[in-house]
Amino acid sequence: MLKIDDLHVAVGENGDAILKGLSLEVPAGEVHAIMGPNGSGKSTLSYTVAGREGYDVTAGDVLLKGESIIDLDPDERAAKGLFLSFQHPMEIPGVQTMNFIRTAMNARARARGEDEISAADFLRSVREKAKLVGLDDTKLKRPFNVGFSGGEKKRMEMLQMAMFEPEFAIMDETDSGLDIDALKMVGDVVNALRAPSRGFLVITHYQRLLEYIKPDAVHVLAGGRIVKSGGAELARELEQSGYEQFVEAA
Amino acid sequence: MSNSLLINPSAFEAGLEAAFLARSKPNETGQAAFERFAKQRLPHRRIEGWKWSDFNAALRSTALTPAPKADRIDPSAFAALNPIEFTIVNGRVEAPAEEWPEGVRFGVMESVGTIEELESHPIVSMNVAMTAKSLGIEIGDGVELERPILIRHIAEGGGLSFAQSMIRVCPGASVRIIETYEGDGGGFSSHLFHGLVRDDASLERYLVNETGEAAVNHAICAVKMEARAAFRQTSLSTGAKLSRHETLLHFWGEGASAHIDSAALVAGARHADFTSHVLHKQPHCTVRQLHKGVAADSARTVFQGKFEVERAAQKTDAQMTANALLLSDGAEADHKPELEIYADDVECAHGSTCGALDDDALFYLRQRGLSNEEARSLLIEAFASEVIDGIEDDAVRDVFAARVAAWLEARS
């Protein structure tokens, strides 16, 4: 479903190479985890796949459902069903949360040639899903993420993921800064969305989250490449042994 | 003209003098004002307070040629407010033909000049010399006027337009006034607003400037506030080639409070100037001032704000914030916040920022599915929203939000 093929990415004015031949394939219906030390290129990978400016693909390709997306704008990739849960979600003062989510959903719907969601359906759905992610109704009326705690911002990411029902979701350290209850909530959202037609790439430092989301595969990212792949047990191994062996190897 | 009062007049000034002499019967006040103007002349960039907004440069070669053409705001924009509506077309007052609510009086009267503090102001001198009739409105003791008053200033053709309004809000009374500057007039328009807010009274003034891209306009609002009076002003300017909105606020009594908010959204080669001077003469007064300037293309916003706190004005609480958002490399924002404080027990602060749209926020919005244009519009709207959301009256806020949305729509 998501295929990353020998991806080389350079970042910044100096064109520093961060990803150096990364290859990875997540078939439909599967959840893959990427683990790796700081500076290994995890966020670069998520930004590049989502199409952020300034992340130059110098070689390789990214395919979503068999179609190359590297020449598409971020919103065009979003319209194709790609969702990124941000490690550091933005605050947007002056934009009411509910209005924002609805505006975004309608923009995606228009781009996909689908009908916009009705006000009544939206309201029912957003309230139901806010409950699922543990966000109070009053938060939905506040400016987007303004004054929210780190945990609440992550819940807001999960709320949007649940609302958008993306075909493929990348979760960039969604677990960082979350307590056990919130981790369980993230697991619940992902597990509820798991479907034969949907894929997930979960980027994390720790294997804790993977107790709630059982991955089909775990990949170790170090030095800009996948250096090891395995099953769920690899995450537990890493928790024991650390990343040092891979950093040296890379 | 051998007996000209002006030495080496520009084309504009010569046209102005001809128009002045053609007035049917300028009264003494008008005559004195023109004589003052003849000495003061059009303000230019070598005068400190006008260094960023040079009216002489903008106007000197403007020939005053009337050529009627209308470009007005669709009247339905204000329908929800059910206002009492005045229209002032090129300075000529058209009063509504309806019964006035009890306790409210209005009149179209001979211009009575200005306050002493403004006699040194060249454009005020010009205004007083040239205005034929001024609009006077009085809200009687304790009258809380439910319907807002809408005053539409429409400048048409390439000529001159001068208008004056005087509003007196008697003790305990309250009123909301919405003013628009509109029309495609390519000449010069000037509006002088005098307000008096008596004890415990409240004046809310909302201003929209959507004049055409050839227009040069100047509006000045001078308000005196007595004890415990409340004044709120929100201005939104998207119009004019060159516009300057001045506010002169005097805290004349104790315990009064004011909000002076403004937003300038300008594109093309437009230039919007918001200049204000708040004078604290009495203790326990509060002022909050927020300015948001958005400049695209080669447009320019100017903010000059001054709080002056006299020795007697202890316990003054005054805050001024000015933020600018520049949407292109050619856009410019000039800010000059000033505090002049002679009292020792006061809280006064000012802050000023200038920046571009946040790349992180833009990427976030686009990842959520918004196009580049949609994402930019949303962030610009959000930037201006602090001023718009500060409008407490729901119906007026809706009108202003719609004007901002219309501006964004027209640009995308």
XYZ file of C-alpha atoms in Angstrom:
662
model
C 0.000 0.000 0.000
C 2.809 2.374 0.935
C 6.015 1.568 -0.830
C 9.197 3.508 -0.203
C 11.894 2.641 -2.648
C 15.576 3.524 -2.146
C 14.649 6.967 -0.828
C 17.398 9.580 -0.570
C 16.453 12.891 1.034
C 18.490 16.040 1.552
C 17.406 18.753 3.970
C 18.257 22.382 4.529
C 20.279 24.951 2.656
C 23.410 22.826 2.811
C 21.538 19.879 1.357
C 22.601 17.511 4.140
C 21.714 13.931 3.252
C 19.441 12.535 5.970
C 17.810 9.532 4.323
C 20.283 7.411 2.415
C 18.522 4.681 0.500
C 15.548 3.869 2.699
C 13.291 1.089 1.452
C 10.133 -0.106 3.124
C 6.798 -1.580 2.182
C 3.626 -1.594 4.264
C 0.941 -3.803 2.693
C -2.737 -2.869 3.042
C -4.259 -3.997 6.317
C -0.946 -3.932 8.202
C 0.589 -1.819 10.927
C 4.328 -1.346 10.769
C 6.435 0.320 13.423
C 9.615 2.263 12.869
C 11.956 2.615 15.792
C 15.254 4.345 15.913
C 17.532 6.598 17.895
C 17.374 10.401 17.854
C 18.674 11.859 14.620
C 18.196 8.690 12.612
C 15.792 10.382 10.184
C 12.379 9.351 11.579
C 10.764 12.786 11.308
C 12.472 13.427 7.974
C 10.796 10.275 6.712
C 7.337 11.375 7.866
C 7.732 14.925 6.505
C 9.055 13.661 3.180
C 6.228 11.200 2.686
C 3.730 13.971 3.575
C 5.395 16.336 1.074
C 6.856 19.073 3.181
C 8.784 21.771 1.314
C 12.517 21.775 1.959
C 12.789 17.974 2.042
C 14.353 17.249 -1.305
C 14.044 13.779 -2.724
C 17.378 13.341 -4.502
C 16.717 9.733 -5.492
C 14.124 7.011 -5.051
C 10.358 7.072 -4.936
C 7.344 6.916 -2.642
C 4.255 5.108 -3.903
C 0.812 5.129 -2.356
C -1.483 2.432 -3.710
C 0.948 1.913 -6.563
C 1.074 5.554 -7.577
C 4.090 7.795 -7.134
C 3.276 10.755 -4.868
C 6.617 12.532 -4.660
C 5.624 15.232 -7.159
C 2.327 15.986 -5.409
C 1.614 18.892 -3.061
C 0.884 18.059 0.585
C -2.848 18.683 0.134
C -2.942 16.480 -2.951
C -1.348 13.679 -0.942
C -3.894 14.295 1.824
C -6.668 14.015 -0.763
C -5.238 10.640 -1.773
C -5.882 9.500 1.785
C -2.552 10.163 3.492
C -2.663 11.422 7.065
C 0.219 12.491 9.270
C -0.187 12.686 13.023
C 2.337 15.363 13.949
C 4.940 14.995 16.650
C 4.477 18.684 17.462
C 0.931 19.697 16.448
C 0.375 23.380 15.636
C -1.638 25.877 17.601
C -3.811 28.042 15.387
C -5.165 31.013 17.329
C -8.272 32.563 15.868
C -9.637 29.352 14.340
C -12.284 27.465 16.242
C -11.428 23.752 16.490
C -14.701 22.419 15.118
C -14.689 24.875 12.218
C -11.153 23.882 11.390
C -11.812 20.140 11.338
C -14.908 20.635 9.211
C -13.077 23.000 6.825
C -10.320 20.399 6.417
C -12.785 17.553 5.875
C -14.657 19.544 3.264
C -11.453 20.549 1.487
C -10.481 16.859 1.237
C -13.985 15.901 0.134
C -13.966 18.529 -2.622
C -10.538 17.424 -3.818
C -11.773 13.818 -3.984
C -14.945 14.829 -5.797
C -17.074 13.700 -2.853
C -19.988 15.446 -1.152
C -19.238 17.747 1.768
C -20.345 16.475 5.157
C -23.604 17.974 6.427
C -23.506 20.130 9.551
C -25.663 17.663 11.478
C -23.638 14.575 10.504
C -20.422 16.394 11.289
C -21.601 17.488 14.715
C -22.793 14.032 15.674
C -19.610 12.403 14.468
C -17.182 14.893 16.025
C -18.874 14.637 19.424
C -18.848 10.859 19.345
C -15.175 10.736 18.370
C -14.171 13.425 20.851
C -15.519 11.121 23.516
C -13.466 8.242 22.100
C -10.210 10.243 22.302
C -11.088 11.741 25.674
C -11.522 15.366 24.644
C -14.119 17.464 26.370
C -16.809 19.109 24.180
C -15.739 22.546 25.402
C -12.318 21.997 23.799
C -14.005 21.728 20.400
C -15.262 25.285 20.722
C -11.871 26.699 21.649
C -9.286 28.027 19.192
C -7.433 25.082 17.657
C -4.933 23.599 20.144
C -4.464 26.980 21.859
C -3.585 26.469 25.495
C -3.921 22.680 25.151
C -1.467 20.447 27.006
C 0.892 18.223 25.025
C -1.366 15.261 25.719
C -4.484 17.128 24.603
C -2.799 18.093 21.346
C -2.046 14.422 20.680
C -5.670 13.586 21.441
C -6.632 16.242 18.890
C -4.432 14.509 16.322
C -6.196 11.246 17.061
C -9.579 12.960 16.821
C -8.725 14.183 13.335
C -7.426 10.770 12.311
C -10.655 9.194 13.519
C -12.738 11.809 11.659
C -10.795 11.683 8.381
C -10.608 7.880 8.262
C -7.466 8.070 6.104
C -6.353 5.255 3.855
C -2.835 5.452 5.196
C -1.694 7.094 8.431
C 1.781 7.934 9.616
C 1.973 8.509 13.338
C 5.107 10.451 14.230
C 5.893 9.845 17.907
C 2.248 10.158 18.832
C 3.150 8.408 22.088
C 5.769 10.891 23.275
C 4.637 12.738 26.353
C 1.571 10.552 26.864
C 0.564 8.805 30.066
C -0.671 5.195 30.181
C -4.356 6.133 29.796
C -3.602 8.251 26.753
C -1.445 5.492 25.224
C -4.350 3.120 25.606
C -6.605 5.681 23.903
C -4.196 5.892 20.938
C -4.257 2.104 20.749
C -8.064 2.094 20.818
C -8.281 4.634 17.959
C -5.818 2.723 15.789
C -7.405 -0.649 16.531
C -10.873 0.724 15.738
C -9.600 2.020 12.394
C -7.653 -1.110 11.462
C -9.126 -2.497 8.261
C -8.011 -4.664 5.355
C -7.845 -1.576 3.134
C -5.920 0.629 5.524
C -2.298 0.857 6.567
C -0.358 2.484 9.399
C 3.232 3.457 9.943
C 3.884 4.072 13.623
C 7.090 5.937 14.428
C 8.175 5.614 18.018
C 11.127 5.646 20.389
C 9.726 3.103 22.782
C 7.949 -0.187 22.525
C 5.341 0.802 25.152
C 2.825 1.965 22.534
C 3.283 -1.340 20.716
C 1.713 -3.141 23.661
C -1.544 -1.462 22.655
C -1.039 -1.533 18.896
C 0.253 -4.916 17.846
C 2.495 -4.283 14.819
C 2.775 -6.711 11.935
C 6.387 -5.688 11.461
C 9.018 -3.589 13.206
C 11.824 -1.777 11.370
C 14.899 -0.206 12.844
C 15.917 3.097 11.259
C 19.506 4.192 11.812
C 21.774 6.436 9.788
C 19.040 7.135 7.237
C 18.347 3.499 6.310
C 16.351 0.550 7.558
C 19.025 -1.598 9.170
C 16.879 -4.378 10.534
C 13.333 -5.613 10.161
C 11.472 -8.211 12.168
C 8.258 -9.061 13.952
C 6.758 -7.549 17.105
C 9.434 -9.276 19.189
C 12.097 -6.999 17.683
C 10.621 -4.039 19.583
C 11.024 -5.862 22.879
C 14.582 -6.829 21.968
C 15.414 -3.212 21.276
C 13.986 -2.175 24.621
C 16.501 -4.573 26.207
C 19.561 -3.973 24.086
C 19.147 -0.365 22.930
C 20.049 1.109 19.560
C 23.789 1.301 19.982
C 24.613 -1.763 17.892
C 22.648 -0.251 14.975
C 24.156 3.187 15.267
C 27.587 1.637 15.037
C 26.528 -0.598 12.181
C 25.082 2.365 10.253
C -5.855 84.513 -8.882
C -3.991 87.531 -7.521
C -5.301 87.402 -3.972
C -4.421 83.715 -3.402
C -3.620 82.811 0.176
C -1.324 80.032 -0.977
C 2.253 80.591 -2.054
C 3.280 78.293 -4.919
C 0.244 76.030 -4.596
C 0.330 72.529 -6.067
C -2.330 71.616 -8.621
C -4.333 70.036 -5.823
C -4.045 73.046 -3.509
C -4.982 75.453 -6.290
C -8.055 73.337 -7.008
C -8.866 73.286 -3.305
C -8.660 77.076 -3.064
C -10.867 77.483 -6.122
C -13.407 75.133 -4.534
C -13.191 77.073 -1.284
C -13.793 80.393 -3.007
C -16.679 78.881 -4.944
C -18.444 77.947 -1.693
C -21.574 79.974 -1.357
C -20.742 81.708 1.906
C -17.885 80.398 3.989
C -18.512 81.505 7.584
C -15.854 83.039 9.842
C -14.844 79.663 11.204
C -14.317 78.362 7.706
C -12.417 81.458 6.618
C -10.095 81.247 9.636
C -9.549 77.542 9.018
C -8.600 78.106 5.400
C -6.144 80.796 6.453
C -4.623 78.301 8.885
C -4.405 75.704 6.144
C -2.727 78.204 3.824
C 0.116 78.377 6.342
C 0.132 74.679 7.304
C -0.269 73.209 3.794
C -0.534 69.532 2.869
C 1.418 67.374 5.317
C 4.466 65.661 3.849
C 7.135 63.182 4.856
C 9.521 65.747 6.292
C 7.074 66.248 9.184
C 7.792 63.584 11.839
C 4.215 62.395 12.380
C 3.682 62.056 8.620
C 7.013 60.601 7.544
C 5.404 57.304 6.530
C 2.224 58.779 5.032
C 2.984 61.609 2.641
C -0.295 63.263 1.642
C 1.431 65.981 -0.338
C 3.143 63.427 -2.552
C -0.097 61.509 -3.028
C -2.204 64.545 -3.852
C -0.098 67.378 -5.236
C -0.645 66.587 -8.888
C -4.222 65.375 -8.464
C -6.501 67.378 -10.707
C -9.979 67.649 -9.272
C -12.228 66.421 -12.038
C -15.690 65.257 -11.105
C -16.615 62.054 -12.977
C -19.386 60.208 -11.189
C -18.926 56.494 -10.801
C -20.245 54.381 -7.998
C -18.658 51.381 -6.312
C -20.565 50.970 -3.118
C -20.842 48.223 -0.557
C -23.963 46.147 -1.220
C -26.537 47.624 1.231
C -27.641 44.091 2.165
C -24.346 43.813 4.081
C -25.934 45.834 6.876
C -29.536 44.647 6.638
C -29.290 42.353 9.651
C -28.426 45.349 11.834
C -31.659 47.192 10.995
C -29.802 50.473 11.310
C -30.943 54.080 11.253
C -29.142 55.081 8.082
C -27.521 58.320 6.992
C -25.750 58.661 3.695
C -23.209 61.386 3.105
C -22.448 61.573 -0.617
C -19.471 63.796 -1.407
C -20.096 65.622 1.859
C -23.838 66.120 1.334
C -25.911 64.663 4.174
C -28.972 62.584 3.320
C -30.952 61.979 6.494
C -33.341 59.072 6.901
C -37.014 59.835 6.407
C -38.259 58.103 9.494
C -39.380 58.884 13.005
C -36.563 59.149 15.471
C -36.660 57.109 18.641
C -37.543 59.161 21.679
C -34.628 60.991 23.237
C -32.560 61.069 20.065
C -32.059 64.287 18.160
C -30.224 65.023 14.988
C -29.562 68.046 12.850
C -27.715 69.108 9.753
C -26.041 72.323 10.749
C -23.452 74.907 9.917
C -19.931 73.652 10.538
C -18.766 74.795 13.966
C -15.046 74.183 13.627
C -12.923 71.934 15.738
C -11.379 71.616 19.170
C -8.329 73.657 20.074
C -6.013 70.621 20.050
C -6.714 70.075 16.367
C -6.243 73.622 15.114
C -2.633 72.819 14.324
C -3.675 69.874 12.149
C -3.478 70.846 8.450
C -6.068 68.389 7.186
C -8.483 69.360 9.941
C -8.007 73.003 8.912
C -8.795 72.022 5.338
C -11.845 70.107 6.511
C -13.198 72.951 8.619
C -12.638 75.408 5.768
C -14.382 73.220 3.227
C -17.232 71.467 5.021
C -20.548 73.096 4.237
C -22.837 71.279 6.655
C -22.114 68.932 9.490
C -24.223 66.154 10.926
C -25.057 66.411 14.616
C -26.547 63.596 16.686
C -27.439 63.714 20.355
C -28.446 60.719 22.435
C -30.409 62.044 25.403
C -29.941 61.286 29.106
C -30.169 57.600 29.860
C -31.324 56.627 26.361
C -30.002 53.225 25.366
C -30.480 53.277 21.622
C -31.148 49.752 20.482
C -30.815 50.197 16.734
C -27.357 51.169 15.550
C -26.790 54.316 13.514
C -25.181 53.688 10.132
C -23.363 56.583 8.492
C -22.199 55.833 4.967
C -19.630 58.211 3.525
C -19.650 57.843 -0.216
C -17.055 59.639 -2.307
C -17.849 59.653 -5.985
C -16.026 61.131 -8.925
C -12.555 62.599 -8.842
C -13.301 65.597 -6.686
C -13.231 66.628 -3.080
C -15.396 65.315 -0.300
C -15.499 66.860 3.163
C -17.732 65.777 6.006
C -18.135 66.365 9.704
C -20.094 64.485 12.331
C -20.630 65.399 15.951
C -22.015 62.902 18.389
C -22.970 63.753 21.935
C -23.862 60.850 24.191
C -25.565 62.248 27.299
C -25.087 60.823 30.818
C -26.043 57.172 31.118
C -26.886 56.861 27.414
C -25.475 54.381 24.948
C -25.212 54.152 21.179
C -23.507 52.131 18.467
C -22.395 53.869 15.307
C -21.200 52.121 12.187
C -19.424 54.213 9.588
C -18.346 53.242 6.142
C -16.026 54.932 3.698
C -16.883 53.721 0.247
C -17.254 54.705 -3.357
C -14.716 54.819 -6.112
C -13.867 58.495 -5.772
C -10.399 59.093 -7.127
C -9.997 62.422 -5.381
C -9.593 63.333 -1.756
C -12.032 62.805 1.078
C -11.772 63.962 4.635
C -13.974 63.244 7.616
C -13.837 64.914 10.991
C -15.656 63.162 13.817
C -16.149 64.803 17.197
C -17.519 62.702 20.006
C -18.407 63.593 23.559
C -19.166 60.743 25.922
C -20.621 62.102 29.127
C -20.635 60.474 32.603
C -21.519 56.752 32.566
C -22.329 56.886 28.867
C -21.161 54.486 26.186
C -20.167 55.061 22.567
C -19.286 52.222 20.239
C -17.919 53.169 16.841
C -17.255 50.719 14.050
C -15.495 51.796 10.918
C -15.096 50.131 7.531
C -12.941 51.681 4.813
C -13.451 50.113 1.399
C -12.757 53.061 -0.877
C -11.367 52.454 -4.358
C -7.735 52.050 -5.287
C -7.339 55.627 -6.527
C -8.814 57.246 -3.406
C -6.877 59.301 -0.898
C -8.662 59.702 2.387
C -8.209 61.018 5.854
C -10.469 60.401 8.817
C -9.968 61.762 12.263
C -11.961 60.907 15.338
C -11.601 63.105 18.409
C -13.425 61.840 21.479
C -13.631 63.344 24.945
C -14.644 60.995 27.697
C -16.058 62.043 31.000
C -16.254 60.054 34.250
C -16.841 56.298 33.886
C -17.558 56.709 30.200
C -16.904 53.799 27.865
C -15.654 54.043 24.300
C -15.037 51.211 21.906
C -13.783 51.647 18.378
C -13.026 48.929 15.860
C -11.745 49.934 12.444
C -11.211 47.794 9.384
C -9.509 49.205 6.333
C -9.016 47.357 3.071
C -9.388 50.358 0.818
C -7.849 53.513 -0.631
C -4.585 54.264 -2.366
C -3.622 56.194 0.759
C -5.708 56.303 3.905
C -5.011 57.617 7.343
C -7.298 57.045 10.311
C -6.459 59.156 13.308
C -7.906 58.794 16.763
C -7.478 61.390 19.453
C -8.864 60.237 22.756
C -9.049 62.367 25.870
C -9.742 60.869 29.269
C -11.387 63.879 30.789
C -13.028 62.181 33.761
C -12.057 59.458 36.245
C -12.649 55.755 35.752
C -13.337 55.794 32.030
C -12.346 52.947 29.734
C -11.628 52.540 26.052
C -10.835 49.886 23.466
C -9.296 51.082 20.217
C -8.816 48.191 17.829
C -7.924 48.308 14.180
C -7.139 45.961 11.330
C -5.629 46.946 8.011
C -5.743 44.416 5.172
C -4.067 45.945 2.163
C -2.885 44.632 -1.169
C -1.588 46.062 -4.437
C -0.008 49.460 -3.872
C -2.386 50.491 -1.101
C -1.262 52.238 2.057
C -3.217 52.265 5.323
C -2.161 54.369 8.288
C -3.604 54.112 11.796
C -2.360 56.871 14.043
C -3.624 57.522 17.544
C -2.993 59.647 20.587
C -4.560 58.801 23.919
C -4.294 61.497 26.543
C -4.820 60.513 30.174
C -5.709 63.549 32.260
C -7.552 61.800 35.096
C -6.864 58.779 37.339
C -8.233 55.220 37.090
C -8.730 55.106 33.351
C -8.127 52.014 31.236
C -7.249 51.680 27.587
C -6.641 48.599 25.460
C -5.360 49.057 21.955
C -4.809 46.298 19.407
C -3.693 46.810 15.833
C -3.281 44.092 13.214
C -1.804 44.986 9.853
C -1.684 42.645 6.857
C 0.204 43.825 3.779
C 0.445 41.935 0.490
C 2.197 42.768 -2.794
C 3.824 46.191 -2.378
C 1.249 47.468 0.111
C 2.145 49.190 3.339
C 0.632 49.506 6.791
C 1.538 52.193 9.283
C 0.788 52.203 12.986
C 1.665 55.124 15.215
C 0.252 54.916 18.706
C 0.934 57.226 21.592
C -0.206 57.028 25.197
C 0.391 60.216 27.137
C -0.205 59.998 30.869
C -0.253 63.262 32.786
C 0.943 63.481 36.384
C -2.614 63.529 37.737
C -3.571 60.349 35.904
C -2.457 57.846 38.579
C -3.633 54.212 38.360
C -3.818 54.436 34.603
C -3.910 50.987 33.018
C -2.876 51.175 29.370
C -1.821 48.473 26.936
C -0.946 48.791 23.281
C -0.214 45.924 20.888
C 0.582 46.164 17.190
C 1.242 43.101 15.041
C 2.049 43.082 11.367
C 1.891 40.231 8.886
C 3.803 40.676 5.645
C 2.698 38.460 2.786
C 5.390 39.340 0.268
C 8.929 40.656 0.075
C 7.711 43.989 -1.281
C 5.232 44.618 1.540
C 6.087 46.932 4.405
C 4.902 47.704 7.928
C 6.034 50.692 9.959
C 5.243 50.807 13.658
C 5.898 53.545 16.155
C 4.528 52.826 19.615
C 5.136 55.621 22.111
C 4.604 55.973 25.829
C 4.981 59.345 27.488
C 4.341 58.976 31.196
C 4.472 61.630 33.908
C 2.575 59.719 36.633
C 4.434 57.182 38.806
C 1.730 54.700 39.795
C 0.571 53.372 36.446
C 0.639 50.197 34.386
C 1.533 50.967 30.806
C 2.880 48.556 28.229
C 3.319 48.240 24.521
C 4.378 45.464 22.201
C 5.051 45.345 18.493
C 5.763 42.417 16.199
C 6.216 41.836 12.502
C 6.471 38.550 10.649
C 5.488 36.357 7.737
C 3.082 33.424 7.621
C 4.364 30.497 9.656
C 5.697 27.696 7.400
C 4.998 25.052 10.048
C 1.366 26.137 10.282
C 1.009 26.244 6.490
C 2.365 22.712 6.148
C 0.109 21.484 8.936
C -2.985 22.912 7.235
C -2.022 21.567 3.839
C -1.412 18.112 5.295
C -4.975 18.349 6.571
C -6.140 18.894 2.995
C -6.297 22.663 2.534
C -4.842 24.048 -0.681
C -2.059 26.599 -0.493
C -4.541 29.445 -1.042
C -7.025 28.066 1.478
C -4.313 27.583 4.069
C -2.958 31.107 3.598
C -6.434 32.623 3.747
C -7.240 30.729 6.908
C -4.077 31.958 8.627
C -4.632 35.546 7.506
C -8.216 35.433 8.725
C -7.014 33.951 12.001
C -4.446 36.730 12.338
C -7.084 39.444 11.898
C -9.648 37.619 13.993
C -8.397 38.939 17.308
C -9.608 42.381 16.265
C -12.860 41.101 14.787
C -13.597 38.768 17.720
C -13.132 41.706 20.076
C -16.424 43.130 18.796
C -18.908 42.185 21.480
C -22.038 42.825 19.432
C -22.819 39.609 17.501
C -24.526 41.295 14.545
C -21.772 43.864 14.051
C -19.099 41.190 14.424
C -20.779 39.150 11.696
C -20.746 42.158 9.359
C -17.031 42.717 9.978
C -16.145 39.032 9.641
C -17.992 39.027 6.313
C -15.984 42.054 5.105
C -12.733 40.244 5.973
C -13.950 37.080 4.229
C -14.923 39.133 1.160
C -11.451 40.659 1.039
C -9.801 37.228 1.237
C -12.206 35.852 -1.360
C -11.423 38.683 -3.759
C -7.715 37.950 -3.456
C -7.827 34.202 -3.966
